[in-house]
C-alpha positions as a Python dict, from the first residue, in 0.01 Angstrom:
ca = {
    (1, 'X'): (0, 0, 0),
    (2, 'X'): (143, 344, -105),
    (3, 'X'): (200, 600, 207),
    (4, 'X'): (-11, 927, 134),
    (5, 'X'): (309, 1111, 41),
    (6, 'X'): (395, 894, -203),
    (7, 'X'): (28, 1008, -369),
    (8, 'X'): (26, 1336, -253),
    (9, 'X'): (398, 1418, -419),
    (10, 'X'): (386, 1759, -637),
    (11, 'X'): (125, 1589, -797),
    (12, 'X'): (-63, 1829, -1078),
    (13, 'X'): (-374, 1662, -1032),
    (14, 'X'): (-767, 1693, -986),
    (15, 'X'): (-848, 1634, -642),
    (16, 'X'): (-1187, 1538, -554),
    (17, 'X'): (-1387, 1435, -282),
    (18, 'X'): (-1527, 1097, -331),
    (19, 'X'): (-1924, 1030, -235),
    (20, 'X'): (-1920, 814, 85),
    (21, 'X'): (-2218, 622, 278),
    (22, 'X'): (-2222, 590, 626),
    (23, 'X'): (-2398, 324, 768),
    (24, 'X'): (-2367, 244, 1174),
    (25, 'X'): (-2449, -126, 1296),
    (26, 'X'): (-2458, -246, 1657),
    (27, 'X'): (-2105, -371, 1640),
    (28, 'X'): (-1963, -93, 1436),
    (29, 'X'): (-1963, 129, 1084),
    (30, 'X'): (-1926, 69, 746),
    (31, 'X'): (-1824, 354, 527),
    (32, 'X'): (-1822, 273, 128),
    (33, 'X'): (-1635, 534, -102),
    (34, 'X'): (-1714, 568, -472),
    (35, 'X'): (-1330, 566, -589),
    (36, 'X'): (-1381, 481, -946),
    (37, 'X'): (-1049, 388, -1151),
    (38, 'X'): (-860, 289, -846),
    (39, 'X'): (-697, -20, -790),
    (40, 'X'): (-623, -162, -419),
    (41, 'X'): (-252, -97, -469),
    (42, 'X'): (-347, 285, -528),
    (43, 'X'): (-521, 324, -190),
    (44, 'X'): (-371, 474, 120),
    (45, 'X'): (-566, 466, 431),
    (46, 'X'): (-401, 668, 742),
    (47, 'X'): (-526, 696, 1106),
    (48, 'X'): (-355, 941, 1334),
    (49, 'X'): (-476, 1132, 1597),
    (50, 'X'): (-841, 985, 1521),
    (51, 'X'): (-861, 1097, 1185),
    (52, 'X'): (-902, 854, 920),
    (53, 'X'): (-758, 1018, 610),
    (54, 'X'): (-805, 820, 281),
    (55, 'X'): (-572, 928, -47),
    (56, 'X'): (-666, 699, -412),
    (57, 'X'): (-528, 761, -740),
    (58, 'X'): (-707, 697, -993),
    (59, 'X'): (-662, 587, -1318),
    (60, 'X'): (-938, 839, -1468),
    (61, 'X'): (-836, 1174, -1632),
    (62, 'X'): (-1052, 1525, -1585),
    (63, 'X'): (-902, 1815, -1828),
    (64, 'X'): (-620, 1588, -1885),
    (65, 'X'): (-471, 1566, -1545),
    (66, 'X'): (-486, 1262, -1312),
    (67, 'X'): (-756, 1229, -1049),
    (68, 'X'): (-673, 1200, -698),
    (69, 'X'): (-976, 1118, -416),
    (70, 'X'): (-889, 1241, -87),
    (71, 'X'): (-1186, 1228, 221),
    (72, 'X'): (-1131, 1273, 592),
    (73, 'X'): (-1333, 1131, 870),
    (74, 'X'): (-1284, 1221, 1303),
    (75, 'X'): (-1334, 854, 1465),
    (76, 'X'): (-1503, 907, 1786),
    (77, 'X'): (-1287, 720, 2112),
    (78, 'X'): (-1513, 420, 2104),
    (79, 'X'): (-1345, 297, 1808),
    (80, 'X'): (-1145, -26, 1747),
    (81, 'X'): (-885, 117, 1570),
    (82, 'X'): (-653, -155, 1509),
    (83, 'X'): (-941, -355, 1406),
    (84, 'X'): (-1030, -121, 1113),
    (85, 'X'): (-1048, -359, 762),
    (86, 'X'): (-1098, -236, 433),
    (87, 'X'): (-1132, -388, 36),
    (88, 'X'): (-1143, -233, -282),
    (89, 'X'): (-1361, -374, -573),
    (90, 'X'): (-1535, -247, -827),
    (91, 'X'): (-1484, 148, -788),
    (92, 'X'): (-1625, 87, -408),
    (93, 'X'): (-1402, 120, -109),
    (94, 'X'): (-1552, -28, 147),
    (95, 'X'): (-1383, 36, 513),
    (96, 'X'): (-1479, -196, 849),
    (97, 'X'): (-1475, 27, 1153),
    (98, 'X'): (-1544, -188, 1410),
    (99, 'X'): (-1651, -86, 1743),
    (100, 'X'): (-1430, -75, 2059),
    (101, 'X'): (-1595, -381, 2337),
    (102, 'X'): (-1708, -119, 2573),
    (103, 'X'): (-1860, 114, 2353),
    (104, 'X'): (-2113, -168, 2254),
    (105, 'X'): (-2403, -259, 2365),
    (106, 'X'): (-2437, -524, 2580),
    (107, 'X'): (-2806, -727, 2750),
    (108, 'X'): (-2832, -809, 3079),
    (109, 'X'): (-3054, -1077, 3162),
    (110, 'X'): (-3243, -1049, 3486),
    (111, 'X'): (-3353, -1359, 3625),
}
């Protein structure tokens, strides 16, 4: 996986900020990018400081530069960072953010 600077390198490019969909489940979120003309190898996912900062270079032209998607996302403390998964397919990104154990929710039964 390239590191952002790598991407990011006095690069005359189009940047633009990719569509995302957020969708929260008990045991964590999934967000899905639309980075079209972007292989896996082209991705660069970053976390630091609670900021997950993605960076995709695309194979796609605009006005005959290369396209570059860059979004940026604050993680709240209740997140399992270093369980964080993500896969590339098909234009989608789709990241796994899971949820730290005591920010879920958990059922008590009362007997």
């Amino acid at each position: 996986m390239p590191e952002l600077a790598e991407i990011e390198e006095k690069c005359e490019c189009i940047t633009i900020r990719p569509a995302a969909d957020v969708v929260e489940t008990p045991d964590g979120m999934e967000l899905t990018f639309e980075i079209p003309g972007t292989a896996a190898d082209q991705v660069a996912l970053e976390i630091r400081e609670r900021l997950l900062t993605l960076t995709a270079k695309s194979s796609l032209h605009r006005r005959g530069l290369p396209v570059v998607y860059k979004r940026a996302f604050y993680l709240s403390d209740a997140v399992h960072t270093a369980g964080i998964t993500a896969k590339a397919a098909d234009g989608l990104l789709t990241v796994w953010v899971p949820k730290a154990e005591n920010a879920r929710t958990h059922r008590i039964t009362v007997e």
